[in-house]
Amino acid sequence: MSKRLLMLVGDYAEDYETMVPFQTLLAVGHTVHAVCPGKKSGESIATAIHDFEGAQTYSEKRGHNFALNYDFERVEAGSYDGLVIPGGRAPEYLRLNEKVLEIVRAFDQAKKPIAAVCHGAQLLAAAGILEGRTCSAYPACAPEVRLAGGTYAEIGIDQAYTDGNLVTAPAWPAHPAWLAQFLAVLGTKITH
């Protein structure tokens, strides 16, 4: 059965963490509304490519323009079956938007599936939904997970962690595990 999913994005969201889940979830038959505060359907966000090239942290390069397909102002959390939160730099400032935080809280209170990757944990922490939960994120976000009352899942960069309705991963190399776990929590079955 097809699900209606909401994806919260903003300028300089990580390119792979935006494009790959969006396209994958569409490919398996779900509807995905990609929204950004202050922007409307048909407008775009700029993405950033974060890569792991041997430096002490990831490098950043300009990515693609990603077209939004729904208006943020029209979002009603109750009309969706799940939430997707890409990482990158967008969560850093999206967490300052009270409506964004209300949306995250509404999904969690309703126990609807939430998938967050990399810096997406910044939104989860700011929304106050990590108390007593285990959450993965980019390792630099581990202090925020802990300060929010959560347990940071120290897993491989290509792994994901599910805690009830919450599916998290450290970064885009985890897409196969992260998306598979999110689809399982959504109840999506893929047969061969």
Short mmCIF file of N, CA and C in Angstrom, two decimals:
data_model
loop_
_atom_site.label_atom_id
_atom_site.label_comp_id
_atom_site.label_asym_id
_atom_site.label_seq_id
_atom_site.Cartn_x
_atom_site.Cartn_y
_atom_site.Cartn_z
N MET A 1 0.84 -1.18 0.00
CA MET A 1 0.00 0.00 0.00
C MET A 1 0.89 1.24 0.00
N SER A 2 0.60 2.17 -0.87
CA SER A 2 1.37 3.39 -1.00
C SER A 2 1.23 4.27 0.25
N LYS A 3 2.32 4.90 0.65
CA LYS A 3 2.34 5.80 1.81
C LYS A 3 2.57 7.23 1.36
N ARG A 4 2.08 8.17 2.17
CA ARG A 4 2.34 9.59 1.96
C ARG A 4 3.44 10.00 2.93
N LEU A 5 4.55 10.48 2.38
CA LEU A 5 5.70 10.82 3.20
C LEU A 5 6.05 12.29 3.05
N LEU A 6 6.56 12.86 4.12
CA LEU A 6 7.01 14.25 4.13
C LEU A 6 8.52 14.27 4.26
N MET A 7 9.18 15.08 3.45
CA MET A 7 10.63 15.26 3.53
C MET A 7 10.91 16.73 3.83
N LEU A 8 11.61 16.98 4.96
CA LEU A 8 11.97 18.35 5.35
C LEU A 8 13.38 18.66 4.85
N VAL A 9 13.49 19.64 3.96
CA VAL A 9 14.80 20.00 3.40
C VAL A 9 15.01 21.52 3.49
N GLY A 10 16.22 21.92 3.22
CA GLY A 10 16.57 23.33 3.18
C GLY A 10 17.84 23.50 2.40
N ASP A 11 18.20 24.75 2.11
CA ASP A 11 19.44 24.99 1.37
C ASP A 11 20.63 24.34 2.05
N TYR A 12 21.44 23.71 1.24
CA TYR A 12 22.65 23.00 1.65
C TYR A 12 22.37 21.75 2.48
N ALA A 13 21.18 21.17 2.26
CA ALA A 13 20.98 19.79 2.69
C ALA A 13 21.97 18.95 1.89
N GLU A 14 22.38 17.83 2.44
CA GLU A 14 23.35 16.99 1.74
C GLU A 14 22.69 16.40 0.50
N ASP A 15 23.40 16.46 -0.61
CA ASP A 15 22.88 16.07 -1.92
C ASP A 15 22.39 14.62 -1.95
N TYR A 16 23.25 13.67 -1.64
CA TYR A 16 22.85 12.25 -1.66
C TYR A 16 21.74 11.97 -0.65
N GLU A 17 21.81 12.63 0.50
CA GLU A 17 20.84 12.37 1.55
C GLU A 17 19.47 12.97 1.25
N THR A 18 19.42 13.80 0.23
CA THR A 18 18.16 14.37 -0.25
C THR A 18 17.68 13.61 -1.48
N MET A 19 18.53 13.56 -2.50
CA MET A 19 18.15 12.96 -3.79
C MET A 19 17.87 11.46 -3.70
N VAL A 20 18.77 10.72 -3.06
CA VAL A 20 18.63 9.26 -3.06
C VAL A 20 17.37 8.80 -2.32
N PRO A 21 17.10 9.26 -1.08
CA PRO A 21 15.86 8.82 -0.44
C PRO A 21 14.61 9.26 -1.20
N PHE A 22 14.63 10.49 -1.71
CA PHE A 22 13.48 11.00 -2.46
C PHE A 22 13.17 10.07 -3.63
N GLN A 23 14.20 9.77 -4.43
CA GLN A 23 13.99 8.95 -5.62
C GLN A 23 13.68 7.49 -5.26
N THR A 24 14.32 6.97 -4.24
CA THR A 24 14.08 5.58 -3.82
C THR A 24 12.65 5.40 -3.34
N LEU A 25 12.18 6.32 -2.51
CA LEU A 25 10.83 6.20 -1.97
C LEU A 25 9.78 6.36 -3.07
N LEU A 26 10.06 7.21 -4.06
CA LEU A 26 9.16 7.30 -5.21
C LEU A 26 9.18 6.01 -6.02
N ALA A 27 10.37 5.44 -6.18
CA ALA A 27 10.53 4.23 -7.00
C ALA A 27 9.75 3.05 -6.45
N VAL A 28 9.57 2.99 -5.12
CA VAL A 28 8.81 1.87 -4.54
C VAL A 28 7.33 2.20 -4.41
N GLY A 29 6.90 3.33 -4.98
CA GLY A 29 5.48 3.64 -5.08
C GLY A 29 4.91 4.59 -4.05
N HIS A 30 5.76 5.17 -3.20
CA HIS A 30 5.26 6.12 -2.21
C HIS A 30 5.16 7.53 -2.79
N THR A 31 4.33 8.34 -2.20
CA THR A 31 4.24 9.76 -2.52
C THR A 31 5.15 10.49 -1.54
N VAL A 32 6.01 11.36 -2.04
CA VAL A 32 6.93 12.10 -1.18
C VAL A 32 6.76 13.59 -1.46
N HIS A 33 6.39 14.35 -0.43
CA HIS A 33 6.31 15.80 -0.53
C HIS A 33 7.58 16.39 0.07
N ALA A 34 8.41 16.98 -0.78
CA ALA A 34 9.64 17.64 -0.34
C ALA A 34 9.33 19.12 -0.13
N VAL A 35 9.55 19.59 1.11
CA VAL A 35 9.19 20.96 1.46
C VAL A 35 10.33 21.67 2.17
N CYS A 36 10.28 23.00 2.12
CA CYS A 36 11.27 23.84 2.78
C CYS A 36 10.57 25.11 3.29
N PRO A 37 10.79 25.47 4.55
CA PRO A 37 10.20 26.72 5.04
C PRO A 37 10.62 27.90 4.16
N GLY A 38 9.64 28.76 3.86
CA GLY A 38 9.93 29.95 3.07
C GLY A 38 9.98 29.73 1.58
N LYS A 39 9.74 28.49 1.13
CA LYS A 39 9.77 28.20 -0.31
C LYS A 39 8.52 27.44 -0.70
N LYS A 40 8.19 27.53 -1.99
CA LYS A 40 6.98 26.91 -2.50
C LYS A 40 7.32 25.82 -3.53
N SER A 41 6.33 25.02 -3.83
CA SER A 41 6.46 24.00 -4.86
C SER A 41 6.97 24.64 -6.15
N GLY A 42 7.93 23.97 -6.78
CA GLY A 42 8.52 24.48 -8.02
C GLY A 42 9.80 25.26 -7.78
N GLU A 43 9.99 25.78 -6.58
CA GLU A 43 11.25 26.43 -6.24
C GLU A 43 12.26 25.35 -5.89
N SER A 44 13.52 25.74 -5.75
CA SER A 44 14.58 24.77 -5.49
C SER A 44 15.37 25.13 -4.25
N ILE A 45 16.02 24.11 -3.71
CA ILE A 45 17.05 24.33 -2.69
C ILE A 45 18.39 23.98 -3.34
N ALA A 46 19.44 24.58 -2.85
CA ALA A 46 20.80 24.22 -3.25
C ALA A 46 21.25 23.10 -2.33
N THR A 47 21.85 22.05 -2.89
CA THR A 47 22.37 20.98 -2.05
C THR A 47 23.89 21.08 -1.97
N ALA A 48 24.45 20.37 -1.01
CA ALA A 48 25.90 20.30 -0.83
C ALA A 48 26.32 18.84 -0.85
N ILE A 49 27.45 18.57 -1.45
CA ILE A 49 28.00 17.22 -1.47
C ILE A 49 29.04 17.12 -0.36
N HIS A 50 28.78 16.24 0.58
CA HIS A 50 29.73 15.98 1.66
C HIS A 50 30.45 14.69 1.34
N ASP A 51 31.77 14.75 1.37
CA ASP A 51 32.55 13.57 1.01
C ASP A 51 33.58 13.27 2.08
N PHE A 52 34.04 12.05 2.10
CA PHE A 52 35.00 11.57 3.09
C PHE A 52 36.30 11.29 2.34
N GLU A 53 37.23 12.24 2.42
CA GLU A 53 38.44 12.18 1.60
C GLU A 53 39.72 12.13 2.43
N GLY A 54 39.61 11.72 3.68
CA GLY A 54 40.81 11.55 4.50
C GLY A 54 41.13 12.71 5.42
N ALA A 55 40.37 13.81 5.35
CA ALA A 55 40.59 14.93 6.26
C ALA A 55 39.94 14.61 7.61
N GLN A 56 40.12 15.50 8.57
CA GLN A 56 39.57 15.25 9.90
C GLN A 56 38.04 15.31 9.93
N THR A 57 37.45 15.92 8.94
CA THR A 57 35.99 15.95 8.80
C THR A 57 35.67 15.84 7.31
N TYR A 58 34.41 15.83 6.99
CA TYR A 58 34.01 15.73 5.59
C TYR A 58 34.36 17.01 4.83
N SER A 59 34.54 16.88 3.53
CA SER A 59 34.69 18.06 2.67
C SER A 59 33.31 18.43 2.14
N GLU A 60 33.19 19.67 1.67
CA GLU A 60 31.90 20.12 1.15
C GLU A 60 32.08 20.80 -0.20
N LYS A 61 31.23 20.39 -1.14
CA LYS A 61 31.22 20.97 -2.48
C LYS A 61 29.78 21.28 -2.85
N ARG A 62 29.58 22.18 -3.77
CA ARG A 62 28.23 22.52 -4.23
C ARG A 62 27.64 21.33 -4.96
N GLY A 63 26.39 21.02 -4.64
CA GLY A 63 25.69 19.92 -5.27
C GLY A 63 24.74 20.39 -6.35
N HIS A 64 23.59 19.76 -6.43
CA HIS A 64 22.57 20.07 -7.43
C HIS A 64 21.55 21.05 -6.88
N ASN A 65 20.70 21.52 -7.77
CA ASN A 65 19.48 22.20 -7.34
C ASN A 65 18.41 21.12 -7.25
N PHE A 66 17.73 21.06 -6.12
CA PHE A 66 16.70 20.05 -5.88
C PHE A 66 15.36 20.76 -5.85
N ALA A 67 14.46 20.37 -6.75
CA ALA A 67 13.15 21.02 -6.87
C ALA A 67 12.19 20.53 -5.80
N LEU A 68 11.56 21.47 -5.13
CA LEU A 68 10.52 21.16 -4.14
C LEU A 68 9.23 20.85 -4.88
N ASN A 69 8.44 19.95 -4.32
CA ASN A 69 7.20 19.58 -5.02
C ASN A 69 5.94 19.82 -4.18
N TYR A 70 6.09 20.57 -3.08
CA TYR A 70 4.93 20.87 -2.24
C TYR A 70 5.24 22.12 -1.43
N ASP A 71 4.20 22.83 -1.00
CA ASP A 71 4.39 24.06 -0.22
C ASP A 71 4.47 23.75 1.27
N PHE A 72 5.50 24.25 1.92
CA PHE A 72 5.68 24.06 3.36
C PHE A 72 4.45 24.54 4.13
N GLU A 73 3.90 25.67 3.73
CA GLU A 73 2.76 26.26 4.46
C GLU A 73 1.51 25.38 4.42
N ARG A 74 1.44 24.45 3.47
CA ARG A 74 0.27 23.57 3.35
C ARG A 74 0.41 22.28 4.15
N VAL A 75 1.57 22.05 4.77
CA VAL A 75 1.83 20.78 5.45
C VAL A 75 0.94 20.62 6.68
N GLU A 76 0.28 19.47 6.76
CA GLU A 76 -0.46 19.05 7.94
C GLU A 76 0.09 17.68 8.31
N ALA A 77 0.83 17.62 9.41
CA ALA A 77 1.54 16.39 9.79
C ALA A 77 0.60 15.18 9.84
N GLY A 78 -0.62 15.39 10.27
CA GLY A 78 -1.57 14.30 10.40
C GLY A 78 -1.94 13.61 9.09
N SER A 79 -1.66 14.26 7.97
CA SER A 79 -2.03 13.67 6.68
C SER A 79 -0.92 12.81 6.07
N TYR A 80 0.17 12.61 6.82
CA TYR A 80 1.32 11.83 6.32
C TYR A 80 1.51 10.58 7.15
N ASP A 81 2.15 9.59 6.51
CA ASP A 81 2.44 8.32 7.17
C ASP A 81 3.86 8.23 7.71
N GLY A 82 4.75 9.11 7.27
CA GLY A 82 6.13 9.05 7.72
C GLY A 82 6.86 10.33 7.37
N LEU A 83 8.03 10.51 8.01
CA LEU A 83 8.83 11.72 7.88
C LEU A 83 10.27 11.35 7.54
N VAL A 84 10.87 12.09 6.61
CA VAL A 84 12.26 11.90 6.22
C VAL A 84 13.02 13.20 6.46
N ILE A 85 14.17 13.09 7.17
CA ILE A 85 14.98 14.26 7.48
C ILE A 85 16.40 14.02 6.98
N PRO A 86 16.77 14.60 5.84
CA PRO A 86 18.14 14.50 5.36
C PRO A 86 19.09 15.32 6.24
N GLY A 87 20.37 15.03 6.10
CA GLY A 87 21.39 15.78 6.84
C GLY A 87 21.95 16.93 6.03
N GLY A 88 23.21 17.22 6.25
CA GLY A 88 23.84 18.38 5.64
C GLY A 88 23.76 19.56 6.59
N ARG A 89 23.87 20.77 6.05
CA ARG A 89 23.82 21.95 6.90
C ARG A 89 22.41 22.45 7.17
N ALA A 90 21.44 22.01 6.39
CA ALA A 90 20.07 22.50 6.57
C ALA A 90 19.50 22.28 7.98
N PRO A 91 19.67 21.10 8.59
CA PRO A 91 19.08 20.92 9.93
C PRO A 91 19.58 21.94 10.96
N GLU A 92 20.79 22.44 10.77
CA GLU A 92 21.36 23.40 11.70
C GLU A 92 20.48 24.64 11.85
N TYR A 93 19.94 25.12 10.74
CA TYR A 93 19.09 26.32 10.83
C TYR A 93 17.61 25.99 10.78
N LEU A 94 17.22 24.84 10.20
CA LEU A 94 15.80 24.47 10.21
C LEU A 94 15.30 24.27 11.64
N ARG A 95 16.19 23.87 12.55
CA ARG A 95 15.78 23.65 13.94
C ARG A 95 15.41 24.94 14.66
N LEU A 96 15.66 26.07 14.03
CA LEU A 96 15.27 27.36 14.59
C LEU A 96 13.84 27.73 14.23
N ASN A 97 13.21 26.95 13.36
CA ASN A 97 11.85 27.21 12.89
C ASN A 97 10.87 26.41 13.76
N GLU A 98 10.04 27.09 14.51
CA GLU A 98 9.14 26.41 15.45
C GLU A 98 8.16 25.49 14.74
N LYS A 99 7.68 25.86 13.54
CA LYS A 99 6.75 24.97 12.84
C LYS A 99 7.45 23.66 12.44
N VAL A 100 8.72 23.73 12.05
CA VAL A 100 9.48 22.52 11.74
C VAL A 100 9.52 21.61 12.96
N LEU A 101 9.84 22.19 14.12
CA LEU A 101 9.91 21.41 15.36
C LEU A 101 8.55 20.82 15.73
N GLU A 102 7.48 21.58 15.52
CA GLU A 102 6.13 21.08 15.79
C GLU A 102 5.81 19.88 14.89
N ILE A 103 6.24 19.94 13.65
CA ILE A 103 6.01 18.84 12.71
C ILE A 103 6.72 17.59 13.20
N VAL A 104 7.99 17.73 13.58
CA VAL A 104 8.76 16.58 14.06
C VAL A 104 8.09 15.99 15.31
N ARG A 105 7.69 16.84 16.23
CA ARG A 105 7.03 16.37 17.45
C ARG A 105 5.72 15.64 17.13
N ALA A 106 4.96 16.17 16.18
CA ALA A 106 3.66 15.56 15.82
C ALA A 106 3.86 14.15 15.28
N PHE A 107 4.86 13.96 14.42
CA PHE A 107 5.13 12.61 13.90
C PHE A 107 5.52 11.67 15.03
N ASP A 108 6.37 12.15 15.93
CA ASP A 108 6.81 11.28 17.02
C ASP A 108 5.67 10.96 17.98
N GLN A 109 4.87 11.96 18.33
CA GLN A 109 3.75 11.71 19.26
C GLN A 109 2.75 10.72 18.68
N ALA A 110 2.60 10.74 17.37
CA ALA A 110 1.70 9.80 16.70
C ALA A 110 2.37 8.45 16.43
N LYS A 111 3.64 8.32 16.82
CA LYS A 111 4.43 7.09 16.61
C LYS A 111 4.55 6.72 15.14
N LYS A 112 4.55 7.74 14.28
CA LYS A 112 4.73 7.51 12.85
C LYS A 112 6.23 7.35 12.56
N PRO A 113 6.59 6.57 11.54
CA PRO A 113 7.99 6.37 11.21
C PRO A 113 8.70 7.69 10.88
N ILE A 114 9.90 7.83 11.45
CA ILE A 114 10.76 8.98 11.19
C ILE A 114 12.13 8.45 10.79
N ALA A 115 12.63 8.88 9.64
CA ALA A 115 13.96 8.51 9.18
C ALA A 115 14.82 9.77 9.17
N ALA A 116 15.91 9.76 9.93
CA ALA A 116 16.83 10.90 9.96
C ALA A 116 18.25 10.38 9.73
N VAL A 117 18.99 11.10 8.92
CA VAL A 117 20.36 10.69 8.62
C VAL A 117 21.31 11.84 8.89
N CYS A 118 22.51 11.50 9.32
CA CYS A 118 23.60 12.45 9.49
C CYS A 118 23.22 13.57 10.45
N HIS A 119 23.27 14.82 10.01
CA HIS A 119 22.94 15.96 10.85
C HIS A 119 21.45 16.13 11.08
N GLY A 120 20.63 15.25 10.50
CA GLY A 120 19.19 15.27 10.76
C GLY A 120 18.88 15.12 12.25
N ALA A 121 19.80 14.51 12.99
CA ALA A 121 19.61 14.34 14.43
C ALA A 121 19.52 15.69 15.14
N GLN A 122 20.06 16.74 14.53
CA GLN A 122 19.95 18.08 15.13
C GLN A 122 18.48 18.49 15.26
N LEU A 123 17.66 18.13 14.28
CA LEU A 123 16.23 18.43 14.36
C LEU A 123 15.56 17.59 15.44
N LEU A 124 15.95 16.33 15.53
CA LEU A 124 15.36 15.45 16.54
C LEU A 124 15.69 15.96 17.94
N ALA A 125 16.93 16.37 18.15
CA ALA A 125 17.36 16.88 19.46
C ALA A 125 16.63 18.18 19.79
N ALA A 126 16.56 19.09 18.83
CA ALA A 126 15.90 20.38 19.07
C ALA A 126 14.41 20.22 19.33
N ALA A 127 13.81 19.20 18.72
CA ALA A 127 12.38 18.94 18.93
C ALA A 127 12.11 18.25 20.26
N GLY A 128 13.17 17.80 20.92
CA GLY A 128 13.03 17.18 22.23
C GLY A 128 12.46 15.78 22.22
N ILE A 129 12.75 15.01 21.15
CA ILE A 129 12.16 13.67 21.07
C ILE A 129 13.17 12.55 21.31
N LEU A 130 14.38 12.88 21.76
CA LEU A 130 15.40 11.85 21.93
C LEU A 130 15.55 11.33 23.35
N GLU A 131 14.85 11.91 24.30
CA GLU A 131 14.95 11.47 25.70
C GLU A 131 14.68 9.97 25.81
N GLY A 132 15.68 9.22 26.31
CA GLY A 132 15.53 7.79 26.50
C GLY A 132 15.59 6.95 25.24
N ARG A 133 15.94 7.56 24.12
CA ARG A 133 15.98 6.85 22.83
C ARG A 133 17.43 6.65 22.39
N THR A 134 17.64 5.70 21.51
CA THR A 134 18.95 5.48 20.90
C THR A 134 18.89 5.99 19.48
N CYS A 135 19.90 6.77 19.12
CA CYS A 135 19.91 7.47 17.84
C CYS A 135 21.31 7.51 17.27
N SER A 136 21.43 7.24 15.99
CA SER A 136 22.69 7.42 15.29
C SER A 136 22.67 8.77 14.58
N ALA A 137 23.84 9.25 14.23
CA ALA A 137 23.98 10.53 13.54
C ALA A 137 25.43 10.64 13.09
N TYR A 138 25.73 11.69 12.36
CA TYR A 138 27.13 11.95 12.07
C TYR A 138 27.84 12.09 13.41
N PRO A 139 29.02 11.49 13.58
CA PRO A 139 29.67 11.48 14.90
C PRO A 139 29.81 12.86 15.56
N ALA A 140 29.94 13.91 14.78
CA ALA A 140 30.05 15.26 15.35
C ALA A 140 28.75 15.70 16.04
N CYS A 141 27.65 15.00 15.78
CA CYS A 141 26.36 15.31 16.42
C CYS A 141 26.12 14.49 17.68
N ALA A 142 27.04 13.58 18.01
CA ALA A 142 26.87 12.74 19.20
C ALA A 142 26.64 13.56 20.47
N PRO A 143 27.38 14.67 20.69
CA PRO A 143 27.12 15.46 21.90
C PRO A 143 25.69 16.00 21.96
N GLU A 144 25.12 16.39 20.81
CA GLU A 144 23.75 16.89 20.80
C GLU A 144 22.74 15.80 21.14
N VAL A 145 22.99 14.59 20.62
CA VAL A 145 22.11 13.46 20.94
C VAL A 145 22.14 13.22 22.45
N ARG A 146 23.33 13.21 23.02
CA ARG A 146 23.47 12.95 24.46
C ARG A 146 22.88 14.08 25.29
N LEU A 147 23.11 15.33 24.90
CA LEU A 147 22.56 16.47 25.64
C LEU A 147 21.03 16.49 25.60
N ALA A 148 20.46 15.90 24.56
CA ALA A 148 19.00 15.82 24.43
C ALA A 148 18.43 14.64 25.20
N GLY A 149 19.28 13.90 25.93
CA GLY A 149 18.82 12.78 26.73
C GLY A 149 18.81 11.45 26.01
N GLY A 150 19.39 11.41 24.81
CA GLY A 150 19.43 10.18 24.04
C GLY A 150 20.74 9.43 24.23
N THR A 151 20.76 8.22 23.74
CA THR A 151 21.97 7.42 23.69
C THR A 151 22.45 7.43 22.25
N TYR A 152 23.71 7.81 22.06
CA TYR A 152 24.26 7.84 20.70
C TYR A 152 24.65 6.43 20.29
N ALA A 153 24.13 5.96 19.17
CA ALA A 153 24.46 4.64 18.63
C ALA A 153 25.77 4.73 17.87
N GLU A 154 26.81 4.15 18.41
CA GLU A 154 28.12 4.15 17.75
C GLU A 154 28.17 2.95 16.81
N ILE A 155 27.80 3.19 15.57
CA ILE A 155 27.74 2.13 14.56
C ILE A 155 28.60 2.54 13.38
N GLY A 156 28.84 1.62 12.47
CA GLY A 156 29.62 1.90 11.28
C GLY A 156 28.93 2.93 10.39
N ILE A 157 29.73 3.61 9.61
CA ILE A 157 29.23 4.67 8.72
C ILE A 157 28.23 4.12 7.70
N ASP A 158 28.26 2.80 7.48
CA ASP A 158 27.35 2.17 6.51
C ASP A 158 26.23 1.39 7.19
N GLN A 159 25.98 1.66 8.46
CA GLN A 159 24.94 0.96 9.20
C GLN A 159 23.83 1.92 9.62
N ALA A 160 22.72 1.36 10.08
CA ALA A 160 21.59 2.16 10.55
C ALA A 160 21.08 1.55 11.85
N TYR A 161 20.29 2.32 12.57
CA TYR A 161 19.77 1.87 13.87
C TYR A 161 18.29 2.21 13.95
N THR A 162 17.46 1.25 14.36
CA THR A 162 16.03 1.47 14.54
C THR A 162 15.68 1.38 16.01
N ASP A 163 15.01 2.40 16.52
CA ASP A 163 14.49 2.42 17.89
C ASP A 163 13.01 2.78 17.78
N GLY A 164 12.16 1.76 17.79
CA GLY A 164 10.73 1.98 17.64
C GLY A 164 10.41 2.58 16.27
N ASN A 165 9.83 3.78 16.28
CA ASN A 165 9.46 4.44 15.02
C ASN A 165 10.61 5.26 14.43
N LEU A 166 11.75 5.30 15.11
CA LEU A 166 12.87 6.16 14.71
C LEU A 166 13.98 5.35 14.04
N VAL A 167 14.30 5.71 12.79
CA VAL A 167 15.34 5.03 12.02
C VAL A 167 16.42 6.07 11.70
N THR A 168 17.65 5.82 12.18
CA THR A 168 18.71 6.81 12.02
C THR A 168 19.99 6.16 11.48
N ALA A 169 20.84 7.00 10.89
CA ALA A 169 22.10 6.51 10.33
C ALA A 169 23.13 7.64 10.36
N PRO A 170 24.43 7.29 10.32
CA PRO A 170 25.47 8.30 10.43
C PRO A 170 25.66 9.18 9.18
N ALA A 171 25.46 8.64 7.99
CA ALA A 171 25.73 9.41 6.77
C ALA A 171 25.29 8.61 5.55
N TRP A 172 25.43 9.21 4.37
CA TRP A 172 24.91 8.59 3.15
C TRP A 172 25.48 7.21 2.82
N PRO A 173 26.70 6.82 3.26
CA PRO A 173 27.11 5.44 2.96
C PRO A 173 26.17 4.39 3.57
N ALA A 174 25.31 4.80 4.51
CA ALA A 174 24.37 3.88 5.15
C ALA A 174 23.05 3.76 4.40
N HIS A 175 22.90 4.41 3.27
CA HIS A 175 21.61 4.39 2.58
C HIS A 175 21.00 3.00 2.41
N PRO A 176 21.74 1.97 1.98
CA PRO A 176 21.09 0.66 1.84
C PRO A 176 20.47 0.17 3.15
N ALA A 177 21.19 0.29 4.25
CA ALA A 177 20.67 -0.17 5.55
C ALA A 177 19.57 0.77 6.06
N TRP A 178 19.79 2.07 5.97
CA TRP A 178 18.85 3.07 6.49
C TRP A 178 17.51 3.00 5.77
N LEU A 179 17.56 2.99 4.44
CA LEU A 179 16.31 2.95 3.68
C LEU A 179 15.59 1.62 3.83
N ALA A 180 16.35 0.51 3.92
CA ALA A 180 15.72 -0.80 4.12
C ALA A 180 15.00 -0.83 5.47
N GLN A 181 15.64 -0.31 6.52
CA GLN A 181 15.01 -0.30 7.84
C GLN A 181 13.80 0.64 7.86
N PHE A 182 13.91 1.79 7.21
CA PHE A 182 12.77 2.71 7.15
C PHE A 182 11.59 2.07 6.42
N LEU A 183 11.86 1.42 5.29
CA LEU A 183 10.80 0.76 4.55
C LEU A 183 10.14 -0.34 5.40
N ALA A 184 10.94 -1.05 6.20
CA ALA A 184 10.39 -2.08 7.08
C ALA A 184 9.46 -1.46 8.12
N VAL A 185 9.88 -0.34 8.72
CA VAL A 185 9.05 0.32 9.73
C VAL A 185 7.77 0.87 9.08
N LEU A 186 7.86 1.31 7.83
CA LEU A 186 6.68 1.78 7.10
C LEU A 186 5.73 0.63 6.75
N GLY A 187 6.25 -0.60 6.78
CA GLY A 187 5.45 -1.76 6.39
C GLY A 187 5.52 -2.04 4.91
N THR A 188 6.49 -1.44 4.22
CA THR A 188 6.65 -1.65 2.78
C THR A 188 7.37 -2.97 2.55
N LYS A 189 6.78 -3.83 1.76
CA LYS A 189 7.38 -5.12 1.45
C LYS A 189 7.77 -5.15 -0.03
N ILE A 190 9.01 -5.51 -0.27
CA ILE A 190 9.49 -5.64 -1.64
C ILE A 190 9.78 -7.10 -1.88
N THR A 191 9.16 -7.68 -2.91
CA THR A 191 9.38 -9.09 -3.21
C THR A 191 10.10 -9.22 -4.56
N HIS A 192 10.81 -10.30 -4.69
CA HIS A 192 11.56 -10.54 -5.92
C HIS A 192 11.03 -11.75 -6.64
#
